[in-house]
Coordinates of N, CA and C in Angstrom, one line a residue:
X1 N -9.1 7.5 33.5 CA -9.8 6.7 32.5 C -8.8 5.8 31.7
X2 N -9.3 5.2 30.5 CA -8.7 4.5 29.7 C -7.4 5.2 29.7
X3 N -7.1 6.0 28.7 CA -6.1 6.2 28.1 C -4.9 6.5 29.3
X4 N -5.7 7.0 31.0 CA -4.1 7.2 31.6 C -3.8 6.0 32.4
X5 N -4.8 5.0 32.2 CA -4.7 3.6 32.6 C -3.4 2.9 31.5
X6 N -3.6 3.6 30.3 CA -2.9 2.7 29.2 C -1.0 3.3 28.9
X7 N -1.5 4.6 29.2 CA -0.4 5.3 29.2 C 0.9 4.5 29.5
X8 N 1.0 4.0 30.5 CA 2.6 3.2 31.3 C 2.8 2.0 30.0
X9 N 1.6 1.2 30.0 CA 1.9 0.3 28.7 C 2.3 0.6 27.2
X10 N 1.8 1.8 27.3 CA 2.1 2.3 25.6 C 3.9 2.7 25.8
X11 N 3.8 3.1 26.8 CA 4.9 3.8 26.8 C 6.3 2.5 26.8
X12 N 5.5 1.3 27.6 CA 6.6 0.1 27.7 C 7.1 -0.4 26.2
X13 N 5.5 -0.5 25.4 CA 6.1 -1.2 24.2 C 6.7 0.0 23.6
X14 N 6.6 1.2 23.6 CA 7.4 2.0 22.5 C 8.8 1.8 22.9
X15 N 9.3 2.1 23.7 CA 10.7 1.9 24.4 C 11.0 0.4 24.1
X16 N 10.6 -0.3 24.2 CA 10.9 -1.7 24.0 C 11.2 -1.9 22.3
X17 N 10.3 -1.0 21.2 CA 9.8 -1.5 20.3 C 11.0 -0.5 19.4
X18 N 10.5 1.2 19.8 CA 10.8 2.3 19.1 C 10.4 2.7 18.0
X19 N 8.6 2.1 17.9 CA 8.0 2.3 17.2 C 6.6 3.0 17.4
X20 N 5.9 3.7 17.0 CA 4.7 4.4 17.0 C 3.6 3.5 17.9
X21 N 3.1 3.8 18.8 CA 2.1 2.6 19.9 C 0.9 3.5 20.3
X22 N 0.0 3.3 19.2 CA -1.6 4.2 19.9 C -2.8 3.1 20.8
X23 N -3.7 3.9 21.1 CA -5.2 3.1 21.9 C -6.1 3.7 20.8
X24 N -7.2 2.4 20.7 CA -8.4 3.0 20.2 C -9.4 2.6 21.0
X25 N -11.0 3.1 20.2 CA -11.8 2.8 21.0 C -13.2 2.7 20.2
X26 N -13.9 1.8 20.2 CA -15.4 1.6 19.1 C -16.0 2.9 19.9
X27 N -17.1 3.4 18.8 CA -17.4 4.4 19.1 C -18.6 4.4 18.2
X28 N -19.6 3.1 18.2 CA -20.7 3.0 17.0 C -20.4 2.0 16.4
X29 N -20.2 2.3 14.9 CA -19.7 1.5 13.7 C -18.6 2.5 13.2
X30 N -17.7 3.2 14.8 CA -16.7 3.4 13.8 C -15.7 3.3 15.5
X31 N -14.5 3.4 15.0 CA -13.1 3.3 16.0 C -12.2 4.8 15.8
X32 N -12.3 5.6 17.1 CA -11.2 6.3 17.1 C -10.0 6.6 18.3
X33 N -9.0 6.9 17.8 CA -7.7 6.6 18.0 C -8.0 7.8 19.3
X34 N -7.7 7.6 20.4 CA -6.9 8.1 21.4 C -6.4 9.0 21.9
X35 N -5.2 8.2 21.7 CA -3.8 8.6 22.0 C -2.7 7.7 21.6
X36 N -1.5 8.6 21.3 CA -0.3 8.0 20.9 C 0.8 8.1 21.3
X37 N 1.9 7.2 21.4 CA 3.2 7.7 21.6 C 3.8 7.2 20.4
X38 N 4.8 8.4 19.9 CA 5.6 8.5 18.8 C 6.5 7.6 19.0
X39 N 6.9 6.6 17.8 CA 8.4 5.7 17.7 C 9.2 7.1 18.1
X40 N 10.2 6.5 18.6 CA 12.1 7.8 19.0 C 12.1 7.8 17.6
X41 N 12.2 7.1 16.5 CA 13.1 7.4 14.7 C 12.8 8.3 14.1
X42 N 14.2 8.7 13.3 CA 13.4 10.1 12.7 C 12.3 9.4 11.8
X43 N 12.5 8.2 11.1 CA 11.3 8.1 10.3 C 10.2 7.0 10.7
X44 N 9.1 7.6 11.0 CA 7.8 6.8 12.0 C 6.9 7.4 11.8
X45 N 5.8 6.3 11.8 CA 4.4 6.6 11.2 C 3.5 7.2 12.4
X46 N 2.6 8.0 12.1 CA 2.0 8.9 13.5 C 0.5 8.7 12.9
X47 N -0.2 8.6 14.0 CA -1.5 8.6 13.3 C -2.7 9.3 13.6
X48 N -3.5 9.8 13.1 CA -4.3 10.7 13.5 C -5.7 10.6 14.8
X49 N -5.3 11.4 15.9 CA -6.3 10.9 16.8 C -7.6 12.3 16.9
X50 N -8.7 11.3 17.3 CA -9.7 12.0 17.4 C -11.1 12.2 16.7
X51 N -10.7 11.6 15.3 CA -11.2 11.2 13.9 C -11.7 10.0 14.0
X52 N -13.2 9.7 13.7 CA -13.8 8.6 13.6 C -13.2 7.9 12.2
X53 N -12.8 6.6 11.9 CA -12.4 5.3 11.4 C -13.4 4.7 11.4
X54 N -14.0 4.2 10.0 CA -14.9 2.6 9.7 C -13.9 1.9 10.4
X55 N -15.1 0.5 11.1 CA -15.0 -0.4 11.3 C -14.0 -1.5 10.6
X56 N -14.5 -1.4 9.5 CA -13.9 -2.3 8.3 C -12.1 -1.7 8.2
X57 N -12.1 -1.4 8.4 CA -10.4 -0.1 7.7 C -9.4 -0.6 9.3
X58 N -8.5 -1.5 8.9 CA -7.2 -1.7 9.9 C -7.4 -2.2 10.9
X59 N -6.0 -3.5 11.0 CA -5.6 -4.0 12.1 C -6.6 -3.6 13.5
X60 N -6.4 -2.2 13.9 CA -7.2 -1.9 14.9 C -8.6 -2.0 14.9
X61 N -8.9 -1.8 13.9 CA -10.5 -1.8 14.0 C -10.9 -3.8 13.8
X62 N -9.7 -4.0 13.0 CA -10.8 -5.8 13.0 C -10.4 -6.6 14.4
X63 N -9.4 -6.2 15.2 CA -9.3 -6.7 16.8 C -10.5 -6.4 17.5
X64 N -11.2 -5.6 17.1 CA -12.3 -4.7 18.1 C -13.9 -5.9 17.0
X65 N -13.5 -5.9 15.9 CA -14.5 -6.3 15.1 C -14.7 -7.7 15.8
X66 N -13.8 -8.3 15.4 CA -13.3 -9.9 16.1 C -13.7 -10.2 17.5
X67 N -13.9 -9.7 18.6 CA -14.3 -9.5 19.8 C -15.8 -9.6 19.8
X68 N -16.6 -9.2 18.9 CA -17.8 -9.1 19.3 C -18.3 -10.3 18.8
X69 N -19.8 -10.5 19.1 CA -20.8 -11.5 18.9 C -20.7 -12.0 17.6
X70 N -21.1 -13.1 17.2 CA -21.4 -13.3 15.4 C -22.1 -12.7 15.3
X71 N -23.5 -12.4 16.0 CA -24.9 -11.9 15.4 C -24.5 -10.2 15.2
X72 N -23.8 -9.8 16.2 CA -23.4 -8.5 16.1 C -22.5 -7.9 14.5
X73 N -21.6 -9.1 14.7 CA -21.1 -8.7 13.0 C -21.5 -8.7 12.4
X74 N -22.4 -9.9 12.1 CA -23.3 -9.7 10.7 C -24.2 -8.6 10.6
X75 N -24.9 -8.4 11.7 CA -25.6 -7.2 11.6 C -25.2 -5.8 11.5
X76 N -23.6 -5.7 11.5 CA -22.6 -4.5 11.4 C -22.1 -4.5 9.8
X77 N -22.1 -6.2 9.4 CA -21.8 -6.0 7.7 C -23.1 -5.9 7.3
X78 N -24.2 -6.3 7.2 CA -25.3 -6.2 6.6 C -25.6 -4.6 6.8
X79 N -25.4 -4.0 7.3 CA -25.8 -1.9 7.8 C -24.9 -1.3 6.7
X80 N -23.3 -1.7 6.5 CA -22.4 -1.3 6.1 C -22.3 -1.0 4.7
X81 N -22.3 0.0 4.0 CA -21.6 0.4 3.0 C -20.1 0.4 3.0
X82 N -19.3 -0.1 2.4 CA -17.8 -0.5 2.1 C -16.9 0.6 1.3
X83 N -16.9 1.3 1.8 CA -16.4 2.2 1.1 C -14.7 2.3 1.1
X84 N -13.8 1.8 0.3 CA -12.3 1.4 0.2 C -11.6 2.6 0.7
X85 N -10.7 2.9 1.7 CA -9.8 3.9 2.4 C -9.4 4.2 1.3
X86 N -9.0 4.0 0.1 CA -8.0 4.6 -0.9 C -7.8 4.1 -2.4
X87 N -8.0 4.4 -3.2 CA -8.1 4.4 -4.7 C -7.8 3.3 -4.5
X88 N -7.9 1.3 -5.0 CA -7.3 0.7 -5.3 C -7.5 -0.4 -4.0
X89 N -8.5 0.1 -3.3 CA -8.1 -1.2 -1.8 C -9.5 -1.6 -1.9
X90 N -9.3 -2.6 -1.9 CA -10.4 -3.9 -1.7 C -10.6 -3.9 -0.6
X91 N -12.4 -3.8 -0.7 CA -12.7 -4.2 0.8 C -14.3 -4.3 0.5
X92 N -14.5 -5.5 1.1 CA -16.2 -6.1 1.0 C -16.4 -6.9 2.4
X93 N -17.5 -7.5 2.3 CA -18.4 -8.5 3.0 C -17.2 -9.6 4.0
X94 N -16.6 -10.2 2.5 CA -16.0 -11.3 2.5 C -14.2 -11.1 3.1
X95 N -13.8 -10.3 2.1 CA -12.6 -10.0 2.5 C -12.5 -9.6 4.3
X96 N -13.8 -8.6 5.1 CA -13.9 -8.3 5.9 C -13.8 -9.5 7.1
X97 N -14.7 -10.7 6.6 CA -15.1 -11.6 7.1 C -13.8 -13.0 7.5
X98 N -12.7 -13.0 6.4 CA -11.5 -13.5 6.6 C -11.1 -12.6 7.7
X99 N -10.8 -11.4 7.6 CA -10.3 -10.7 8.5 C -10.0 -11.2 9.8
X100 N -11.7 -11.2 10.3 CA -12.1 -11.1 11.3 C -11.6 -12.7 11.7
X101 N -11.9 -13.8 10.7 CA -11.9 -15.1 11.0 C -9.8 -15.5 11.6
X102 N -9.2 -14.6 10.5 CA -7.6 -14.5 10.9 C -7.7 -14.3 12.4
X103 N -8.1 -13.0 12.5 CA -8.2 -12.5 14.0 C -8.5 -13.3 14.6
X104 N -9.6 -13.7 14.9 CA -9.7 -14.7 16.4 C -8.6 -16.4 16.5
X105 N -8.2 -16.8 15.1 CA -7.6 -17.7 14.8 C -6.4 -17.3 15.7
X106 N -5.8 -16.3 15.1 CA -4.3 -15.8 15.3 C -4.3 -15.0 17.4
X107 N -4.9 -14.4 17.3 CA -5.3 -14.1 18.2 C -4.8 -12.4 18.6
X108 N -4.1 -12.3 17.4 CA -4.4 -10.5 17.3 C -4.7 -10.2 15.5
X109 N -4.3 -8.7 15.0 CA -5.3 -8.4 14.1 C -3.4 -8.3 12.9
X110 N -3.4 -8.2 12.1 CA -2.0 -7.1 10.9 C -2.8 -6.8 9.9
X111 N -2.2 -6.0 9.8 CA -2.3 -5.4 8.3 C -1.2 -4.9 7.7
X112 N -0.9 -5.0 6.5 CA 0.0 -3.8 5.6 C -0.9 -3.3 4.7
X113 N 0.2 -1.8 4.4 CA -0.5 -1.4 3.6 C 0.6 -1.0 2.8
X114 N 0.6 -1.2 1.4 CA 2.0 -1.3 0.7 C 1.8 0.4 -0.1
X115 N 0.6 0.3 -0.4 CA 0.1 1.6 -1.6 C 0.1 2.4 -0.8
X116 N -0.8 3.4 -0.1 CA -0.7 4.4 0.3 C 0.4 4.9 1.6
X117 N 0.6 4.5 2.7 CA 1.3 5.2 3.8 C 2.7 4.1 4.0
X118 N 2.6 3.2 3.3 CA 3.9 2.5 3.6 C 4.2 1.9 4.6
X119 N 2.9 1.1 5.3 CA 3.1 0.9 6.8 C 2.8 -0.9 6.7
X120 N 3.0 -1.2 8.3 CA 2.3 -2.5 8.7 C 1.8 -2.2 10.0
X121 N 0.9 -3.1 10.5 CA 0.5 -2.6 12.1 C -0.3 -4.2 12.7
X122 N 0.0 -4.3 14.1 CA -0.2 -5.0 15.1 C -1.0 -4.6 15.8
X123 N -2.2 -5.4 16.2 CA -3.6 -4.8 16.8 C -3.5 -6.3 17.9
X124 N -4.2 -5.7 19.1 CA -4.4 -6.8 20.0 C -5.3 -6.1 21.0
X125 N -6.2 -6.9 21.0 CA -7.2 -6.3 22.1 C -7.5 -6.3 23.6
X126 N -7.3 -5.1 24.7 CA -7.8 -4.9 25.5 C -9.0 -4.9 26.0
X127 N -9.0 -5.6 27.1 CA -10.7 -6.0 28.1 C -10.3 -5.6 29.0
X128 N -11.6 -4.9 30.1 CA -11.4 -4.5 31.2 C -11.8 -5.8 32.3
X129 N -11.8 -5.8 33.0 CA -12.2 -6.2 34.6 C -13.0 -7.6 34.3
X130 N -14.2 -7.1 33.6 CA -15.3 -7.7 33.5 C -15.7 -8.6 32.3
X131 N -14.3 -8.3 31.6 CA -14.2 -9.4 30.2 C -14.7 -8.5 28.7
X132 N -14.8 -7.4 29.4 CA -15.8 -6.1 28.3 C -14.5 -5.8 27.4
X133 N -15.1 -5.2 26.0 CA -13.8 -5.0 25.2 C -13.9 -3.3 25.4
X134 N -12.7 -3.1 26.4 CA -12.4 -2.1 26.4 C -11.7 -0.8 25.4
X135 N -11.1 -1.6 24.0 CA -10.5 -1.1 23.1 C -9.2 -2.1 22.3
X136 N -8.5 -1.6 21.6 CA -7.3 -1.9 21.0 C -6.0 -1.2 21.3
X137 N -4.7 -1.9 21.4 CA -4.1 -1.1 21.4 C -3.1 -1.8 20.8
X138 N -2.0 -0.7 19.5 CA -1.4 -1.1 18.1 C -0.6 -0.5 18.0
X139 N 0.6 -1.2 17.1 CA 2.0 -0.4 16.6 C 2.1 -0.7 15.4
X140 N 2.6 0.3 14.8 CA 2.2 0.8 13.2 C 4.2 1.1 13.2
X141 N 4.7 0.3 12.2 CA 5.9 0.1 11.5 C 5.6 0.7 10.1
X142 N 6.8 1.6 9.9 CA 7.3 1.3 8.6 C 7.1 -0.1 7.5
X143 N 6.9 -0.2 6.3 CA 7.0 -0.9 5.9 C 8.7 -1.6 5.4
X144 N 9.4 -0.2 5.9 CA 10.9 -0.8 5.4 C 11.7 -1.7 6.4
X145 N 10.9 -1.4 7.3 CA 11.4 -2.3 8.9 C 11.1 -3.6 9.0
X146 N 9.7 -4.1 8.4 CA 9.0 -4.6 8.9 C 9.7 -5.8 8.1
X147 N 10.5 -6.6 9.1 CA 10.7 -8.1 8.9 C 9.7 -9.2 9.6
X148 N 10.5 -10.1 9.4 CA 9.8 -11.3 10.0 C 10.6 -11.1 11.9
X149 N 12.0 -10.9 12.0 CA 12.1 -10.5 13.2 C 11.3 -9.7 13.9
X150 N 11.3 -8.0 13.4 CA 10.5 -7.2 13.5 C 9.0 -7.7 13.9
X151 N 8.2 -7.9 13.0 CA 6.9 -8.9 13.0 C 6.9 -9.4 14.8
X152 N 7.5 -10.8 14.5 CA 7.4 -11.5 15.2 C 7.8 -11.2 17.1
X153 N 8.4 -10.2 17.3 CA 9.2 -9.5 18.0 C 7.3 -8.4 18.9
X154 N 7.3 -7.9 17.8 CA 5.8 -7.1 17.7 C 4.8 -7.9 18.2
X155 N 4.0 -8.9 17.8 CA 3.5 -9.3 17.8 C 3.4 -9.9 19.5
X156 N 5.0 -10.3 19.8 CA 4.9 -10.7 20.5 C 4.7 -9.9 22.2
X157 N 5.3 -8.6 21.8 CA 5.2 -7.6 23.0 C 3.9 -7.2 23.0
X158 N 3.2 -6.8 21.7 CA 1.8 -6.3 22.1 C 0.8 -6.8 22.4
X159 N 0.7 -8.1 22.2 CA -0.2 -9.3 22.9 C 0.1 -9.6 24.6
X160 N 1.0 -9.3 24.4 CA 1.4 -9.3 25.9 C 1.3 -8.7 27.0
X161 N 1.5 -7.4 26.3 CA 1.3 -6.2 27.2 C -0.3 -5.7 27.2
X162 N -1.1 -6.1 25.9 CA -2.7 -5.8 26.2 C -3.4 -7.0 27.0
X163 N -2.4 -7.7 27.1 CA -3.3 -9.0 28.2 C -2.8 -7.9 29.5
X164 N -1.4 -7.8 30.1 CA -1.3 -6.9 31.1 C -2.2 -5.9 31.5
X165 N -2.7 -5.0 30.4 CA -3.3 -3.8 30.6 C -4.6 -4.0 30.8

């Protein structure tokens, strides 16, 4: 299936990156994670698989959001209750709506998150065969790593490698 199709790629950009590289997968109005391969550093972010994820919440989820129809998003914000991942995080209609508008602009998804887990992450979306959105697949940095080399270095392997995959 997916994940041992993805396995060789995940495994390329960690080695390449040496940083944390999972798959997800829509699953309704929500995204969950996979599988992962751990960054080699002692200190690397891991993230929890198996656990359904709003739509709205991370890089991963707005690559997958970004992909779909307009009619399909609006009808995914209009259902939605917004409920913020964490004391302090903004997250609505609008904010969701940039998101998505970044995404298809840029042509993958970022996020930081400075307050709770200390991270940044690169989202780029996987299609199978048939142009279908197969999933996302993302690397989640430290936030103490995360330069503009770093960044741009990222950005640039995981776009490349989910066109591969």
């Amino acid at each position: 299936g997916f994940v041992s199709q993805a396995r060789p790629f995940m495994r390329q950009i960690r080695d390449e990156l040496n940083e944390t590289v999972y798959i997800a997968v829509r699953v309704g109005d929500d995204r969950i994670n996979l599988d992962q391969l751990e960054g080699i550093r002692d200190f690397r972010r891991v993230v929890t698989l198996g656990k359904p994820s709003p739509l709205y919440v991370g890089s991963t989820s707005h690559v997958i959001l970004a992909a779909l129809p307009d009619d399909e998003i609006a009808a995914y914000i209009a259902r939605t209750e917004f409920v913020p991942p964490f004391p302090g995080a903004r997250i609505d209609a609008q904010t969701l709506r940039r998101a998505i508008a970044d995404t298809r602009r840029n042509g993958f998804a970022e996020t930081h998150n400075k307050r709770i887990d200390e991270g940044a992450s690169i989202s780029s979306l996987v299609r199978g065969a048939g142009n279908e959105i197969m999933g996302a697949l993302t690397v989640s940095i430290p936030i103490s790593r995360y330069t503009n080399t770093v960044r741009a270095r990222t950005i640039e392997v995981v776009t490349s490698v989910a066109s591969a995959l």
